[in-house]
Coordinates of C-alpha atoms and ligand atoms in Angstrom, one line a residue:
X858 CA 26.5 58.5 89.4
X859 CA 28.3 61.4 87.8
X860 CA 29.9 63.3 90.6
X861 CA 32.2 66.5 90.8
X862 CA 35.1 66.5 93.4
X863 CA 36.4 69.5 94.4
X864 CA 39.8 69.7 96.8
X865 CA 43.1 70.8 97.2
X866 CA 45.7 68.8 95.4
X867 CA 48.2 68.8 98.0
X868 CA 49.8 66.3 100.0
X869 CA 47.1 67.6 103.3
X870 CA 45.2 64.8 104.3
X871 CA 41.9 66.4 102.9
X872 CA 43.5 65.9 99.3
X873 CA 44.7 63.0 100.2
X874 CA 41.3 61.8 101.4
X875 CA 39.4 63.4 98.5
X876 CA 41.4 61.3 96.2
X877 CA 41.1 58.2 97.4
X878 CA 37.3 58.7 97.6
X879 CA 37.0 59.4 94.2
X880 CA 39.3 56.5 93.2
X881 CA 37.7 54.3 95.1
X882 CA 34.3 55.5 93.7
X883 CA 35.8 55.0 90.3
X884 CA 36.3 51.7 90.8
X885 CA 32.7 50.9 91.5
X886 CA 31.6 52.3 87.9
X887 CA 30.8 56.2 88.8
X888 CA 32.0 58.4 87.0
X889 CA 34.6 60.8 88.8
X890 CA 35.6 64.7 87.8
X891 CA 37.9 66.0 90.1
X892 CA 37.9 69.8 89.8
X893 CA 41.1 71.7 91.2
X894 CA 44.2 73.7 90.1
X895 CA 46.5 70.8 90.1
X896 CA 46.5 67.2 89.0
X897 CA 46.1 66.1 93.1
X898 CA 49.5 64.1 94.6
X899 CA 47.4 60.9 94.7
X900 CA 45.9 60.7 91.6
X901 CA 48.3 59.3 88.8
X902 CA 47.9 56.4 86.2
X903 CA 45.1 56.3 83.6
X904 CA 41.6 55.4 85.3
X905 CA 38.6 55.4 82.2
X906 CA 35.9 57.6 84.7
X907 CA 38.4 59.5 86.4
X908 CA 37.9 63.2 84.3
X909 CA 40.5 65.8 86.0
X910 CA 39.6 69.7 85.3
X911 CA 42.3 72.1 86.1
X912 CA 41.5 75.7 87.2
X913 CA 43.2 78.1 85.5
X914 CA 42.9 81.6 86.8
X915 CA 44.2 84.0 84.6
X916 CA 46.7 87.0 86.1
X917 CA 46.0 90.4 85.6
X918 CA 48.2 93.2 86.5
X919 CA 45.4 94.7 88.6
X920 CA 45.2 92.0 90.8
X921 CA 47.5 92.0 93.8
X922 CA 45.3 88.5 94.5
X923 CA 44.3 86.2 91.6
X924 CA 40.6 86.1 92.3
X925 CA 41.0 81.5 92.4
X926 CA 37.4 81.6 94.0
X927 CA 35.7 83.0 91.2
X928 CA 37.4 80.7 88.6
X929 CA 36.7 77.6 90.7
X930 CA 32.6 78.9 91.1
X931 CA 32.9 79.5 87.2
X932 CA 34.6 76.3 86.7
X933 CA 32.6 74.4 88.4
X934 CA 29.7 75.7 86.5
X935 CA 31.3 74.6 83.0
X936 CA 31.7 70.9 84.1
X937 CA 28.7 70.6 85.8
X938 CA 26.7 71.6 83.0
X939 CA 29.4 69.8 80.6
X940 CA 29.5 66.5 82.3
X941 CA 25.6 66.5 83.2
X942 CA 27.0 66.3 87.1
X943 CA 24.0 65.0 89.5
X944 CA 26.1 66.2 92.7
X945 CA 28.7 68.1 94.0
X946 CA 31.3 67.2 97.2
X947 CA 33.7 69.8 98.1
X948 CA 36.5 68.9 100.2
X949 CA 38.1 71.3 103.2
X950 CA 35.5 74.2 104.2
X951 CA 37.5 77.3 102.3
X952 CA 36.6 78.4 100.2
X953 CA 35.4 75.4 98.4
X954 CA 32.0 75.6 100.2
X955 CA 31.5 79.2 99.5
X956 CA 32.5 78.7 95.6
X957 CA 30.0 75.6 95.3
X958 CA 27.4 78.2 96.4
X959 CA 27.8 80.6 93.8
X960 CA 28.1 78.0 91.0
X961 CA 24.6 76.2 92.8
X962 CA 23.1 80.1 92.2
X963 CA 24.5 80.4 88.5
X964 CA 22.2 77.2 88.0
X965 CA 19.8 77.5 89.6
X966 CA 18.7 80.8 87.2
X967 CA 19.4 78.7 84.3
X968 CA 16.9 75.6 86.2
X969 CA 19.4 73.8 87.2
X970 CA 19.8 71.6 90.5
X971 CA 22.8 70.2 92.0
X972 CA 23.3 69.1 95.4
X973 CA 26.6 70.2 97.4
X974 CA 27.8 68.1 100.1
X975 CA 31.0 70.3 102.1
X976 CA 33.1 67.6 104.0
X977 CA 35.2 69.1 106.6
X978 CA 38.4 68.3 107.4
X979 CA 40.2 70.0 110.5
X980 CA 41.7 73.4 110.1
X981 CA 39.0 74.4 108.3
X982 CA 37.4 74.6 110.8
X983 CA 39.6 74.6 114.2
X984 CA 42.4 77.2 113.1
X985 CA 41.5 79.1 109.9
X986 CA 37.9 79.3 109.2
X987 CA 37.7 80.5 113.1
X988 CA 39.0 83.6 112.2
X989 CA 36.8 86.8 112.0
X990 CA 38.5 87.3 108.4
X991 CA 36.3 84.3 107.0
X992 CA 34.2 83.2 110.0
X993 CA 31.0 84.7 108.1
X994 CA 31.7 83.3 105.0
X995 CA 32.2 79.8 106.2
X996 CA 29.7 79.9 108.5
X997 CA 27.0 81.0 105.8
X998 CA 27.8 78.2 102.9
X999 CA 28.1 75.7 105.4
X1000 CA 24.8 76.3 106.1
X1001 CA 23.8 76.9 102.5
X1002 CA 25.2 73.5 101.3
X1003 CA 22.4 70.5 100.9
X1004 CA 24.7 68.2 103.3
X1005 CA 27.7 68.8 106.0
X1006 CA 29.7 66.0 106.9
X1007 CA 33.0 65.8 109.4
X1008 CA 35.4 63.2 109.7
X1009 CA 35.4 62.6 113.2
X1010 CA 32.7 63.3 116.1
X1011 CA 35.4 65.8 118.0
X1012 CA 35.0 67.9 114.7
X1013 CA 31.7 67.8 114.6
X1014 CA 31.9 69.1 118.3
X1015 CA 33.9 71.2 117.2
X1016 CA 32.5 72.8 114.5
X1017 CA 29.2 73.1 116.8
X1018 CA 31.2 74.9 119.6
X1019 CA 32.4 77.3 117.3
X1020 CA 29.9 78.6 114.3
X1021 CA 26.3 78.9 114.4
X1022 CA 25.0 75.6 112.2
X1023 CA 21.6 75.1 111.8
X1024 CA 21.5 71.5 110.3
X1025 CA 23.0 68.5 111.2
X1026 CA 26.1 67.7 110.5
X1027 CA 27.0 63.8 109.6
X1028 CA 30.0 62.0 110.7
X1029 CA 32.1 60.2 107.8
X1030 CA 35.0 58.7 109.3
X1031 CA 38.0 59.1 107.2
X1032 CA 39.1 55.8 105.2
X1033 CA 42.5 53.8 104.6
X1034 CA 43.0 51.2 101.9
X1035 CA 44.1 48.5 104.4
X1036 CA 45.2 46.0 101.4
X1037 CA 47.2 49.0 99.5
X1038 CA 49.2 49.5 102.6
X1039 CA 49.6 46.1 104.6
X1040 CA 52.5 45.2 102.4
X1041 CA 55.6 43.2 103.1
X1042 CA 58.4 45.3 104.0
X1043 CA 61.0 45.6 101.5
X1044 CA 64.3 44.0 103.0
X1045 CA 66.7 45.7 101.2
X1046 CA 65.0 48.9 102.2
X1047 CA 64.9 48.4 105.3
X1048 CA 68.6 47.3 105.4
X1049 CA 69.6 50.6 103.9
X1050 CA 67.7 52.5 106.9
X1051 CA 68.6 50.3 109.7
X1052 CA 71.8 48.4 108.8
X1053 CA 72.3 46.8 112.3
X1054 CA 68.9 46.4 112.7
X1055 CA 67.5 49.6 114.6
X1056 CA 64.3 50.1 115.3
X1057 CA 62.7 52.3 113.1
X1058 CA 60.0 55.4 114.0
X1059 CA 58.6 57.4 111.2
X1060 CA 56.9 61.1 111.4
X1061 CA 54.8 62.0 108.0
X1062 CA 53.4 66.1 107.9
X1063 CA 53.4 69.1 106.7
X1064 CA 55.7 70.4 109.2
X1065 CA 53.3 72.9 110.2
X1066 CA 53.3 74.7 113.7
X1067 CA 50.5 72.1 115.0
X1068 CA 51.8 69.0 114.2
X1069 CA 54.8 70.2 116.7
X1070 CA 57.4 68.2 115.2
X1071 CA 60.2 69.2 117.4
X1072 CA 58.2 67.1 120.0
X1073 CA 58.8 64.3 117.3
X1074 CA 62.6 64.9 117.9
X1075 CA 62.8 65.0 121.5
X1076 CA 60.7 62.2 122.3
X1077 CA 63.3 60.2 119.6
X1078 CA 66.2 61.5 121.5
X1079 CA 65.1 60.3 124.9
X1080 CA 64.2 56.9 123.0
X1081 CA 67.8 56.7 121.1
X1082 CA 69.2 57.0 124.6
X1083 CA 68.2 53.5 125.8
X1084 CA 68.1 51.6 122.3
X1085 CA 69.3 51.5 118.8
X1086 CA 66.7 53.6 116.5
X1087 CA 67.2 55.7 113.5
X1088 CA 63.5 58.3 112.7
X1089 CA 62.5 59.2 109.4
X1090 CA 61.1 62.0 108.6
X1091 CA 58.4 62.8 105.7
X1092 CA 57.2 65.6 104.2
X1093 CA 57.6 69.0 104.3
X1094 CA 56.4 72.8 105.3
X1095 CA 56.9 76.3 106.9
X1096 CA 58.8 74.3 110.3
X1097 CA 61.3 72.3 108.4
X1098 CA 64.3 73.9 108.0
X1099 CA 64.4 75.3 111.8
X1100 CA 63.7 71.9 113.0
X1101 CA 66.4 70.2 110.3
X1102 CA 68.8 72.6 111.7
X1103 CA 68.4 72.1 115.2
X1104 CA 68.5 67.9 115.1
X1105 CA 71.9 68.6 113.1
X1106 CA 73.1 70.1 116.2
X1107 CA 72.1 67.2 117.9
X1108 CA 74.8 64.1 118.9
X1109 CA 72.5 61.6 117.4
X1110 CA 71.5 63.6 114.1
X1111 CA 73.1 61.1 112.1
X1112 CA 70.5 58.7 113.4
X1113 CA 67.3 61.1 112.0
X1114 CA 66.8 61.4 108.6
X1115 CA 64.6 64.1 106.6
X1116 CA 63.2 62.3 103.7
X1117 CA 60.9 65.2 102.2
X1118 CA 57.4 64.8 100.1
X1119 CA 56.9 61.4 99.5
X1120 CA 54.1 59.9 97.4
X1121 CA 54.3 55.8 97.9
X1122 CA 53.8 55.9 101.9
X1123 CA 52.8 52.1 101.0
X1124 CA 56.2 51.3 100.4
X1125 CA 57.9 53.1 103.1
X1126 CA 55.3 53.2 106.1
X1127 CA 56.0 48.7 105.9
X1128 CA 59.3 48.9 107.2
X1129 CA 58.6 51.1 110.1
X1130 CA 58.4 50.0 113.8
X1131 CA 56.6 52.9 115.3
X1132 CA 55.0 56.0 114.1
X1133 CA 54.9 59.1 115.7
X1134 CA 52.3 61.7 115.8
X1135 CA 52.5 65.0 118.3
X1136 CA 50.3 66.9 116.8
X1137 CA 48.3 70.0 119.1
X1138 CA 45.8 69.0 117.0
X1139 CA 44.4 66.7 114.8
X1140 CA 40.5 66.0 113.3
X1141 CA 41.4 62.3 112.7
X1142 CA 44.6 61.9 112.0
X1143 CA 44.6 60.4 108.5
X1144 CA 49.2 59.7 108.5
X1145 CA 48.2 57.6 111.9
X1146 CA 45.7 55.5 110.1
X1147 CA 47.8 55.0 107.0
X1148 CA 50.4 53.9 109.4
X1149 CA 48.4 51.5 111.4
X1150 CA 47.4 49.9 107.9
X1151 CA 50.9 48.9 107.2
X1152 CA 50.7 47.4 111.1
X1153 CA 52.9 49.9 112.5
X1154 CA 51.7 50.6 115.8
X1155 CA 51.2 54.7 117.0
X1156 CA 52.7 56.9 119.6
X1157 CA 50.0 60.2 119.8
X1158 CA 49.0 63.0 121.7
X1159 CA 45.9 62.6 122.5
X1160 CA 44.1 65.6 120.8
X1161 CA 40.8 66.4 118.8
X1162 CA 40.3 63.3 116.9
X1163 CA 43.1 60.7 117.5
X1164 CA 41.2 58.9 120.6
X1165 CA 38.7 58.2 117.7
X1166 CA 41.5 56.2 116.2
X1167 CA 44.2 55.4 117.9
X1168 CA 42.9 53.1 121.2
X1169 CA 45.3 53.6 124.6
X1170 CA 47.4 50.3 124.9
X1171 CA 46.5 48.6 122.1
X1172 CA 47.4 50.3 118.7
X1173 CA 49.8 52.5 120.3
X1174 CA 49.5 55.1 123.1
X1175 CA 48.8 58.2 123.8
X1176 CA 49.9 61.4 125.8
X1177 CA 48.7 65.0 126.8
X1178 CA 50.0 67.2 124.2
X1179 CA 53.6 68.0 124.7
X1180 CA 54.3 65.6 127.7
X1181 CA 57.6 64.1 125.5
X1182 CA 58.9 62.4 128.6
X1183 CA 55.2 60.3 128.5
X1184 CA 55.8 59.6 125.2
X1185 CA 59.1 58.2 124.8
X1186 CA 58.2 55.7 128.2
X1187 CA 55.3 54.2 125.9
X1188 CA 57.1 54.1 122.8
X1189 CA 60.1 52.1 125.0
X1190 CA 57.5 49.6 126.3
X1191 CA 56.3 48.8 122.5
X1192 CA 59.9 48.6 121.3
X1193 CA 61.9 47.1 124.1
X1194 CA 61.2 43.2 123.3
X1195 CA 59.8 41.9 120.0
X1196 CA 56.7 40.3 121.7
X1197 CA 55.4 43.4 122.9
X1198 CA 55.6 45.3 119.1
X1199 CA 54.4 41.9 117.6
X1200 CA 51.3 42.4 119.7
X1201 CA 50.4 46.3 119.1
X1202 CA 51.8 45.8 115.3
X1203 CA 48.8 43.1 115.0
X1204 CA 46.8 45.2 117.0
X1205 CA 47.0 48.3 114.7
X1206 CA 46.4 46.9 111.9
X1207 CA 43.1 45.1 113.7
X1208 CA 42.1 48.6 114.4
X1209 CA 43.0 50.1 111.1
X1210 CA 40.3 47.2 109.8
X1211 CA 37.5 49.1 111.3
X1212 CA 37.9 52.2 109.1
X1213 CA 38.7 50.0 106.0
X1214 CA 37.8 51.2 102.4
X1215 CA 35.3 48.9 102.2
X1216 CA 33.5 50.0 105.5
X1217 CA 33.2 53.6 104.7
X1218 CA 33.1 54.5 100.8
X1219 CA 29.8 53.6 101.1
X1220 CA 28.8 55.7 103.6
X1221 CA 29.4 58.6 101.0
X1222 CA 27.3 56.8 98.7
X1223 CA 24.4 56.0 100.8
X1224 CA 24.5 60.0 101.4
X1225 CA 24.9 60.9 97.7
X1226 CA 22.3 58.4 96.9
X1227 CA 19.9 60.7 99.7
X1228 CA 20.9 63.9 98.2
X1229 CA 20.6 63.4 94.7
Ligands
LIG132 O1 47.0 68.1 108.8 C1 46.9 69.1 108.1 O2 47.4 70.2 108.4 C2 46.3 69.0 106.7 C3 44.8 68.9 106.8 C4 44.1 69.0 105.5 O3 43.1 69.6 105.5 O4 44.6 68.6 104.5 O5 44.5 67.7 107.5 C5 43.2 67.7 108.1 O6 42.4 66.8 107.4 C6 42.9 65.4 107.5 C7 42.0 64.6 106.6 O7 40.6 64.6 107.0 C8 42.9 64.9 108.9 O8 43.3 63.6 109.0 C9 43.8 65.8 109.7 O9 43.8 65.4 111.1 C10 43.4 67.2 109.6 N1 44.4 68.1 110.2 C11 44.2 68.8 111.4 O10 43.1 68.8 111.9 C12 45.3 69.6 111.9

């Protein structure tokens, strides 16, 4: 099949997701054009299908805001017609969804079908398509596209509790590559991290407001007080530097490090013991599933999505949403003897199994199959 991919090329787990998808759809002999302003974070070496088509969208002294919606729809048009695309699947609600409507009208005047499938991803929905300033938009090219899908069941809910659908919406699970990431941990790495053999926790965001990462620093602390542990900390966004500069305050900040964007979480996730994940929110959780892949098991609130992935006392735990004290308790019992994190480490990556690449990719192709 020759399908167009349209996301943001970011390090967000909808990217991130998008990416994968389309690698992983490359592999099986489709034909792949991503469509976005920015080569995505995932996407790098030379795949024969994989096609990437920037948007450019020319400034203009009259424009306070760069109209990027209007290059995307006309973009989209161009390869579509270009490439002789049989489908469409936009990633993350806004405005993707509304821009894959106008190009689907462009064609359709010229004769010219093409399905759109709009896969949505969390905030798209829960924080920032909610709000009255694009609430009619979304709501309307949701409806308009040929298929919704969601990655989890509590976003489906979600998105049911809070715009007016009228078709069904199908749920896609989101997908890890369980053989990319179940790696052997690199030694010296690890030695470098944890010299006298701490236990290592990891956090991996955006260092938005929702992912409450100062939770992520307190429930360390209270762990650091009973055992040896050092916490890594990846990525970055709007909450960093407040955060950064309240753990250096902190007597143990030598122990917590900020490691910034990183794009091989296969090599680092390996050598962690725990991962960490205190999120208000979450659709699914995509960090927590990467991390269960490398067998690390999870400490999460449990929010939105994550009880879709992340199973109470067997991959990890989980707590009411800021309830830190709850949180470091359950990361102690994992990490106090090494019997008790062999078990959930095994245990994770036996759960991470169940949303393996294999599993789900064709899901999406069963549905473009349908569609086209
Ligand atoms: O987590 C973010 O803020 C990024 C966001 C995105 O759209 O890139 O992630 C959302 O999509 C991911 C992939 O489907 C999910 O794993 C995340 O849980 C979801 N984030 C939220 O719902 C807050």
């Amino acid at each position: 099949m020759n399908i167009g991919i349209v996301c943001y090329p970011t390090f967000g787990g909808s990217g991130v997701l998008a990416t994968e998808l389309g690698k992983a759809l490359a592999d099986k002999g489709h034909n792949i054009h991503f469509i976005t302003y920015q080569q995505p974070v995932r996407l790098s070496g030379f795949h024969a299908n994989i096609f990437y088509h920037e948007v450019r969208v020319p400034t203009y002294p009259l424009f306070d805001y760069p109209p990027y919606e209007t290059a995307l729809a006309s973009t989209m048009v161009d390869v579509i017609l270009n490439n002789d695309l049989e489908l469409l699947h936009v990633h993350y609600a806004i405005p993707h969804a509304a821009a894959a409507y106008m190009a689907k009208q462009i064609l359709a005047k010229q004769g010219r079908k093409i399905p759109v499938i709009t896969t949505l991803h969390g905030t798209d929905i829960t924080l920032v398509g909610r709000d009255k300033t694009y609430s009619p938009v979304v709501t309307f090219s949701m409806n308009e596209s040929d298929a919704l899908t969601a990655v989890s069941e509590n976003l489906k809910e979600e998105t049911f509790k809070n715009f007016h659908i009228e078709k069904e919406i199908e749920v896609i699970h989101n997908f890890v590559d369980v053989k990319r990431f179940h790696r052997r941990p690199v030694d010296a790495f690890k030695k470098v991290v944890a010299p006298n053999g701490e236990r290592i926790l990891v956090h991996a965001s955006n260092f938005r407001k929702v992912k409450r990462v100062e939770d992520v620093i307190s429930t360390f602390l209270l762990i650091r007080e009973k055992i040896p542990a050092t916490l890594l900390l990846l990525g970055d966004g709007p909450e960093r530097t407040h955060i950064e500069d309240s753990a250096r305050q902190c007597e143990s900040h030598k122990d917590i490090k900020f490691l910034g964007k990183q794009e091989q979480m296969e090599d680092i996730l390996p050598i962690a013991d725990l991962f960490l994940l205190t999120s208000e929110y979450e659709s699914f959780g995509l960090a927590a599933l990467e991390a269960m892949a490398a067998e690390v098991p999870v400490i999460s609130t449990n929010a939105g999505g994550l009880p879709e992935i992340n199973v109470n006392g067997y991959s990890g735990y989980m707590s009411n949403v800021g309830d830190v004290e709850d949180m470091s308790r359950n990361a102690l019992a994992i990490l106090q003897d090494d019997q008790s994190l062999k078990t959930f480490k095994a245990n994770a990556l036996a759960q991470a199994m169940k949303f393996d690449i294999d599993k789900i990719v064709p899901e999406y192709e069963a549905l473009y199959k349908r569609m086209i």
